PDB file of C-alpha atoms in Angstrom:
ATOM      1  CA  UNK A   1       0.000   0.000   0.000  1.00  0.00           C
ATOM      2  CA  UNK A   2       1.075   3.569  -0.631  1.00  0.00           C
ATOM      3  CA  UNK A   3       0.427   4.755   2.924  1.00  0.00           C
ATOM      4  CA  UNK A   4       3.174   2.667   4.564  1.00  0.00           C
ATOM      5  CA  UNK A   5       1.138   2.657   7.772  1.00  0.00           C
ATOM      6  CA  UNK A   6      -0.024  -0.917   8.411  1.00  0.00           C
ATOM      7  CA  UNK A   7      -3.134  -0.017  10.445  1.00  0.00           C
ATOM      8  CA  UNK A   8      -4.271   2.506   7.805  1.00  0.00           C
ATOM      9  CA  UNK A   9      -3.560   0.076   4.970  1.00  0.00           C
ATOM     10  CA  UNK A  10      -5.646  -2.583   6.738  1.00  0.00           C
ATOM     11  CA  UNK A  11      -8.537  -0.139   7.190  1.00  0.00           C
ATOM     12  CA  UNK A  12      -8.390   0.801   3.492  1.00  0.00           C
ATOM     13  CA  UNK A  13      -8.326  -2.910   2.565  1.00  0.00           C
ATOM     14  CA  UNK A  14     -11.458  -3.555   4.657  1.00  0.00           C
ATOM     15  CA  UNK A  15     -13.331  -0.696   2.976  1.00  0.00           C
ATOM     16  CA  UNK A  16     -12.266  -1.952  -0.465  1.00  0.00           C
ATOM     17  CA  UNK A  17     -14.077  -5.235   0.237  1.00  0.00           C
ATOM     18  CA  UNK A  18     -17.379  -3.338   0.236  1.00  0.00           C
ATOM     19  CA  UNK A  19     -19.482  -3.222  -2.963  1.00  0.00           C
ATOM     20  CA  UNK A  20     -18.786  -0.264  -5.281  1.00  0.00           C
ATOM     21  CA  UNK A  21     -15.875   0.978  -3.171  1.00  0.00           C
ATOM     22  CA  UNK A  22     -12.671   1.527  -5.119  1.00  0.00           C
ATOM     23  CA  UNK A  23      -9.259   2.546  -3.838  1.00  0.00           C
ATOM     24  CA  UNK A  24      -9.921   6.299  -3.707  1.00  0.00           C
ATOM     25  CA  UNK A  25     -13.268   5.891  -1.939  1.00  0.00           C
ATOM     26  CA  UNK A  26     -11.721   3.419   0.508  1.00  0.00           C
ATOM     27  CA  UNK A  27      -8.948   5.869   1.324  1.00  0.00           C
ATOM     28  CA  UNK A  28     -11.446   8.732   1.775  1.00  0.00           C
ATOM     29  CA  UNK A  29     -13.479   6.607   4.200  1.00  0.00           C
ATOM     30  CA  UNK A  30     -10.352   5.539   6.095  1.00  0.00           C
ATOM     31  CA  UNK A  31      -9.153   9.138   6.489  1.00  0.00           C
ATOM     32  CA  UNK A  32     -12.665  10.167   7.539  1.00  0.00           C
ATOM     33  CA  UNK A  33     -12.589   7.521  10.294  1.00  0.00           C
ATOM     34  CA  UNK A  34      -9.173   8.739  11.439  1.00  0.00           C
ATOM     35  CA  UNK A  35     -10.567  12.266  11.732  1.00  0.00           C
ATOM     36  CA  UNK A  36     -13.398  11.254  14.079  1.00  0.00           C
ATOM     37  CA  UNK A  37     -13.425  11.960  17.799  1.00  0.00           C
ATOM     38  CA  UNK A  38     -13.099   8.916  20.068  1.00  0.00           C
ATOM     39  CA  UNK A  39     -16.803   9.075  21.010  1.00  0.00           C
ATOM     40  CA  UNK A  40     -17.822   9.188  17.338  1.00  0.00           C
ATOM     41  CA  UNK A  41     -15.698   6.100  16.646  1.00  0.00           C
ATOM     42  CA  UNK A  42     -17.376   4.311  19.574  1.00  0.00           C
ATOM     43  CA  UNK A  43     -20.836   5.283  18.255  1.00  0.00           C
ATOM     44  CA  UNK A  44     -19.982   4.040  14.753  1.00  0.00           C
ATOM     45  CA  UNK A  45     -18.536   0.791  16.097  1.00  0.00           C
ATOM     46  CA  UNK A  46     -21.599   0.238  18.301  1.00  0.00           C
ATOM     47  CA  UNK A  47     -23.994   0.955  15.393  1.00  0.00           C
ATOM     48  CA  UNK A  48     -22.223  -1.574  13.151  1.00  0.00           C
ATOM     49  CA  UNK A  49     -22.063  -4.186  15.914  1.00  0.00           C
ATOM     50  CA  UNK A  50     -25.711  -3.678  16.909  1.00  0.00           C
ATOM     51  CA  UNK A  51     -26.953  -3.879  13.303  1.00  0.00           C
ATOM     52  CA  UNK A  52     -24.945  -7.035  12.670  1.00  0.00           C
ATOM     53  CA  UNK A  53     -26.171  -8.672  15.872  1.00  0.00           C
ATOM     54  CA  UNK A  54     -29.843  -7.613  15.849  1.00  0.00           C
ATOM     55  CA  UNK A  55     -30.926  -7.516  12.205  1.00  0.00           C
ATOM     56  CA  UNK A  56     -31.978 -10.807  10.621  1.00  0.00           C
ATOM     57  CA  UNK A  57     -34.476 -12.157   8.094  1.00  0.00           C
ATOM     58  CA  UNK A  58     -38.214 -11.948   8.755  1.00  0.00           C
ATOM     59  CA  UNK A  59     -39.523 -15.476   9.297  1.00  0.00           C
ATOM     60  CA  UNK A  60     -42.305 -14.824   6.750  1.00  0.00           C
ATOM     61  CA  UNK A  61     -41.036 -12.677   3.860  1.00  0.00           C
ATOM     62  CA  UNK A  62     -37.245 -12.841   4.420  1.00  0.00           C
ATOM     63  CA  UNK A  63     -36.917  -9.048   4.459  1.00  0.00           C
ATOM     64  CA  UNK A  64     -34.614  -7.583   7.090  1.00  0.00           C
ATOM     65  CA  UNK A  65     -36.021  -6.892  10.552  1.00  0.00           C
ATOM     66  CA  UNK A  66     -35.093  -6.756  14.217  1.00  0.00           C
ATOM     67  CA  UNK A  67     -38.204  -8.736  15.172  1.00  0.00           C
ATOM     68  CA  UNK A  68     -39.311 -12.283  14.406  1.00  0.00           C
ATOM     69  CA  UNK A  69     -41.811 -10.911  11.843  1.00  0.00           C
ATOM     70  CA  UNK A  70     -41.299  -7.576  10.066  1.00  0.00           C
ATOM     71  CA  UNK A  71     -43.737  -4.663  10.381  1.00  0.00           C
ATOM     72  CA  UNK A  72     -44.991  -5.121   6.796  1.00  0.00           C
ATOM     73  CA  UNK A  73     -45.976  -8.753   7.391  1.00  0.00           C
ATOM     74  CA  UNK A  74     -47.566  -7.803  10.728  1.00  0.00           C
ATOM     75  CA  UNK A  75     -49.655  -4.970   9.275  1.00  0.00           C
ATOM     76  CA  UNK A  76     -53.376  -5.650   8.923  1.00  0.00           C
ATOM     77  CA  UNK A  77     -53.603  -2.843   6.330  1.00  0.00           C
ATOM     78  CA  UNK A  78     -51.689  -4.790   3.687  1.00  0.00           C
ATOM     79  CA  UNK A  79     -53.353  -6.675   0.833  1.00  0.00           C
ATOM     80  CA  UNK A  80     -52.539 -10.303   1.664  1.00  0.00           C
ATOM     81  CA  UNK A  81     -53.683 -11.540  -1.741  1.00  0.00           C
ATOM     82  CA  UNK A  82     -50.658  -9.909  -3.412  1.00  0.00           C
ATOM     83  CA  UNK A  83     -46.957 -10.769  -3.047  1.00  0.00           C
ATOM     84  CA  UNK A  84     -44.188  -8.834  -4.786  1.00  0.00           C
ATOM     85  CA  UNK A  85     -41.056 -10.986  -5.239  1.00  0.00           C
ATOM     86  CA  UNK A  86     -37.770  -9.046  -5.167  1.00  0.00           C
ATOM     87  CA  UNK A  87     -34.109 -10.008  -5.170  1.00  0.00           C
ATOM     88  CA  UNK A  88     -32.835  -7.840  -2.341  1.00  0.00           C
ATOM     89  CA  UNK A  89     -34.085  -6.046   0.807  1.00  0.00           C
ATOM     90  CA  UNK A  90     -33.082  -2.754  -0.838  1.00  0.00           C
ATOM     91  CA  UNK A  91     -35.765  -3.435  -3.465  1.00  0.00           C
ATOM     92  CA  UNK A  92     -38.410  -3.507  -0.716  1.00  0.00           C
ATOM     93  CA  UNK A  93     -37.155  -0.129   0.498  1.00  0.00           C
ATOM     94  CA  UNK A  94     -37.425   1.250  -3.063  1.00  0.00           C
ATOM     95  CA  UNK A  95     -41.056   0.091  -3.393  1.00  0.00           C
ATOM     96  CA  UNK A  96     -41.950   1.450   0.031  1.00  0.00           C
ATOM     97  CA  UNK A  97     -40.526   4.881  -0.871  1.00  0.00           C
ATOM     98  CA  UNK A  98     -42.960   5.305  -3.782  1.00  0.00           C
ATOM     99  CA  UNK A  99     -45.920   4.572  -1.488  1.00  0.00           C
ATOM    100  CA  UNK A 100     -47.948   2.992  -4.323  1.00  0.00           C
ATOM    101  CA  UNK A 101     -47.822  -0.704  -3.425  1.00  0.00           C
ATOM    102  CA  UNK A 102     -49.932  -2.103  -0.587  1.00  0.00           C
ATOM    103  CA  UNK A 103     -49.316  -5.844  -0.817  1.00  0.00           C
ATOM    104  CA  UNK A 104     -46.743  -8.074   0.839  1.00  0.00           C
ATOM    105  CA  UNK A 105     -43.202  -8.933  -0.273  1.00  0.00           C
ATOM    106  CA  UNK A 106     -40.928 -11.904  -0.584  1.00  0.00           C
ATOM    107  CA  UNK A 107     -37.145 -11.377  -0.711  1.00  0.00           C
ATOM    108  CA  UNK A 108     -35.158 -14.013  -2.607  1.00  0.00           C
ATOM    109  CA  UNK A 109     -31.708 -12.768  -1.497  1.00  0.00           C
ATOM    110  CA  UNK A 110     -30.276 -13.097  -4.978  1.00  0.00           C
ATOM    111  CA  UNK A 111     -31.068 -14.454  -8.421  1.00  0.00           C
ATOM    112  CA  UNK A 112     -30.375 -17.740 -10.175  1.00  0.00           C
ATOM    113  CA  UNK A 113     -26.883 -17.524 -11.638  1.00  0.00           C
ATOM    114  CA  UNK A 114     -25.235 -20.834 -12.563  1.00  0.00           C
ATOM    115  CA  UNK A 115     -22.043 -19.011 -13.518  1.00  0.00           C
ATOM    116  CA  UNK A 116     -21.760 -17.777  -9.907  1.00  0.00           C
ATOM    117  CA  UNK A 117     -22.866 -21.095  -8.435  1.00  0.00           C
ATOM    118  CA  UNK A 118     -26.275 -19.782  -7.341  1.00  0.00           C
ATOM    119  CA  UNK A 119     -29.106 -22.213  -7.990  1.00  0.00           C
ATOM    120  CA  UNK A 120     -32.732 -22.210  -6.802  1.00  0.00           C
ATOM    121  CA  UNK A 121     -31.751 -23.899  -3.525  1.00  0.00           C
ATOM    122  CA  UNK A 122     -29.554 -20.920  -2.570  1.00  0.00           C
ATOM    123  CA  UNK A 123     -32.559 -18.586  -2.781  1.00  0.00           C
ATOM    124  CA  UNK A 124     -35.690 -18.455  -0.595  1.00  0.00           C
ATOM    125  CA  UNK A 125     -37.924 -20.028  -3.250  1.00  0.00           C
ATOM    126  CA  UNK A 126     -39.039 -22.919  -0.986  1.00  0.00           C
ATOM    127  CA  UNK A 127     -40.152 -20.379   1.623  1.00  0.00           C
ATOM    128  CA  UNK A 128     -42.147 -18.517  -1.044  1.00  0.00           C
ATOM    129  CA  UNK A 129     -43.918 -21.694  -2.123  1.00  0.00           C
ATOM    130  CA  UNK A 130     -44.762 -22.508   1.505  1.00  0.00           C
ATOM    131  CA  UNK A 131     -46.511 -19.132   1.807  1.00  0.00           C
ATOM    132  CA  UNK A 132     -48.856 -19.952  -1.069  1.00  0.00           C
ATOM    133  CA  UNK A 133     -50.412 -23.112   0.405  1.00  0.00           C
ATOM    134  CA  UNK A 134     -53.398 -21.553   2.178  1.00  0.00           C
ATOM    135  CA  UNK A 135     -55.033 -20.032  -0.941  1.00  0.00           C
ATOM    136  CA  UNK A 136     -54.864 -16.417   0.295  1.00  0.00           C
ATOM    137  CA  UNK A 137     -52.458 -15.218  -2.402  1.00  0.00           C
ATOM    138  CA  UNK A 138     -54.092 -14.544  -5.781  1.00  0.00           C
ATOM    139  CA  UNK A 139     -51.227 -12.785  -7.601  1.00  0.00           C
ATOM    140  CA  UNK A 140     -47.442 -12.849  -7.443  1.00  0.00           C
ATOM    141  CA  UNK A 141     -45.623  -9.900  -9.016  1.00  0.00           C
ATOM    142  CA  UNK A 142     -42.151 -10.804 -10.244  1.00  0.00           C
ATOM    143  CA  UNK A 143     -40.023  -7.721  -9.571  1.00  0.00           C
ATOM    144  CA  UNK A 144     -36.599  -9.238 -10.115  1.00  0.00           C
ATOM    145  CA  UNK A 145     -34.012  -7.094 -11.884  1.00  0.00           C
ATOM    146  CA  UNK A 146     -34.157  -6.797 -15.698  1.00  0.00           C
ATOM    147  CA  UNK A 147     -30.928  -8.804 -16.085  1.00  0.00           C
ATOM    148  CA  UNK A 148     -30.344 -12.251 -17.558  1.00  0.00           C
ATOM    149  CA  UNK A 149     -30.263 -13.659 -14.012  1.00  0.00           C
ATOM    150  CA  UNK A 150     -33.373 -11.737 -12.952  1.00  0.00           C
ATOM    151  CA  UNK A 151     -35.297 -12.874 -16.025  1.00  0.00           C
ATOM    152  CA  UNK A 152     -34.227 -16.503 -15.524  1.00  0.00           C
ATOM    153  CA  UNK A 153     -35.330 -16.355 -11.888  1.00  0.00           C
ATOM    154  CA  UNK A 154     -38.705 -14.837 -12.811  1.00  0.00           C
ATOM    155  CA  UNK A 155     -39.308 -17.514 -15.447  1.00  0.00           C
ATOM    156  CA  UNK A 156     -38.264 -20.335 -13.093  1.00  0.00           C
ATOM    157  CA  UNK A 157     -40.626 -19.158 -10.336  1.00  0.00           C
ATOM    158  CA  UNK A 158     -43.504 -18.495 -12.739  1.00  0.00           C
ATOM    159  CA  UNK A 159     -43.249 -22.098 -13.995  1.00  0.00           C
ATOM    160  CA  UNK A 160     -43.448 -23.355 -10.410  1.00  0.00           C
ATOM    161  CA  UNK A 161     -46.524 -21.209  -9.693  1.00  0.00           C
ATOM    162  CA  UNK A 162     -48.529 -21.957 -12.842  1.00  0.00           C
ATOM    163  CA  UNK A 163     -49.869 -25.332 -11.596  1.00  0.00           C
ATOM    164  CA  UNK A 164     -51.032 -23.615  -8.382  1.00  0.00           C
ATOM    165  CA  UNK A 165     -53.484 -21.417 -10.295  1.00  0.00           C
ATOM    166  CA  UNK A 166     -51.891 -18.215  -9.011  1.00  0.00           C
ATOM    167  CA  UNK A 167     -51.649 -15.304 -11.437  1.00  0.00           C
ATOM    168  CA  UNK A 168     -48.036 -14.326 -12.081  1.00  0.00           C
ATOM    169  CA  UNK A 169     -47.252 -10.868 -13.449  1.00  0.00           C
ATOM    170  CA  UNK A 170     -43.970  -9.141 -14.316  1.00  0.00           C
ATOM    171  CA  UNK A 171     -43.026  -5.519 -13.818  1.00  0.00           C
ATOM    172  CA  UNK A 172     -43.178  -3.512 -17.036  1.00  0.00           C
ATOM    173  CA  UNK A 173     -39.823  -2.152 -18.145  1.00  0.00           C
ATOM    174  CA  UNK A 174     -39.188   0.575 -20.617  1.00  0.00           C
ATOM    175  CA  UNK A 175     -38.145   4.125 -21.266  1.00  0.00           C
ATOM    176  CA  UNK A 176     -37.345   6.171 -18.150  1.00  0.00           C
ATOM    177  CA  UNK A 177     -39.163   9.489 -17.737  1.00  0.00           C
ATOM    178  CA  UNK A 178     -37.194  12.311 -19.347  1.00  0.00           C
ATOM    179  CA  UNK A 179     -35.217  10.051 -21.704  1.00  0.00           C
ATOM    180  CA  UNK A 180     -35.014  10.391 -25.485  1.00  0.00           C
ATOM    181  CA  UNK A 181     -36.157   7.423 -27.570  1.00  0.00           C
ATOM    182  CA  UNK A 182     -33.170   7.699 -29.904  1.00  0.00           C
ATOM    183  CA  UNK A 183     -30.822   6.772 -27.045  1.00  0.00           C
ATOM    184  CA  UNK A 184     -32.777   3.725 -25.858  1.00  0.00           C
ATOM    185  CA  UNK A 185     -31.360   0.302 -26.678  1.00  0.00           C
ATOM    186  CA  UNK A 186     -33.388  -2.292 -28.584  1.00  0.00           C
ATOM    187  CA  UNK A 187     -34.270  -4.405 -25.524  1.00  0.00           C
ATOM    188  CA  UNK A 188     -35.519  -1.376 -23.579  1.00  0.00           C
ATOM    189  CA  UNK A 189     -37.621  -0.188 -26.533  1.00  0.00           C
ATOM    190  CA  UNK A 190     -39.032  -3.674 -27.014  1.00  0.00           C
ATOM    191  CA  UNK A 191     -39.971  -3.925 -23.327  1.00  0.00           C
ATOM    192  CA  UNK A 192     -41.532  -0.463 -23.396  1.00  0.00           C
ATOM    193  CA  UNK A 193     -43.664  -1.503 -26.355  1.00  0.00           C
ATOM    194  CA  UNK A 194     -44.743  -4.750 -24.661  1.00  0.00           C
ATOM    195  CA  UNK A 195     -45.605  -2.937 -21.438  1.00  0.00           C
ATOM    196  CA  UNK A 196     -47.692  -0.230 -23.092  1.00  0.00           C
ATOM    197  CA  UNK A 197     -51.106   0.622 -21.647  1.00  0.00           C
ATOM    198  CA  UNK A 198     -54.281   2.275 -22.882  1.00  0.00           C
ATOM    199  CA  UNK A 199     -54.565   6.010 -22.167  1.00  0.00           C
TER     200      UNK A 199
END
């Protein structure tokens, strides 16, 4: 490392292990930590330790929670006939921010990716199927990412659900608001056309 200070180099190395953190960002974070007061370092350390110890998967939807069952699954205001399947807990947060969806969720914690050694058994697909046994759920919305892995996962799950008589829908994908059509790629334009609706 360029710093020639072993403790600083180790801190930078730990930050570099985080997603989307390159060398410069890791160094900025490390120097930020070094500039903190002792009490601020204690608070940060306690927050990380507490989050790691107390946050786990909801026993129903597999979203993150500090309780046995998350607040969304506990709510009696949610439409229990609708489950939105997402890849990651951050996707739940994104849906909740728009305040338009009132159903339940199921978090897969990834997508099928044979190249990365992730098969259906590494995801929470069995837990999803177990939730559908009582006949309450009428529709499952596949909201996996519009990637090859996300599409494969959506197709795999939809094939499992078809015999159960549950309607399976897929999020519409297309042109983002404010974008010019001439800059859209062929797949995006095709999806936008497929997902069109009557005005």
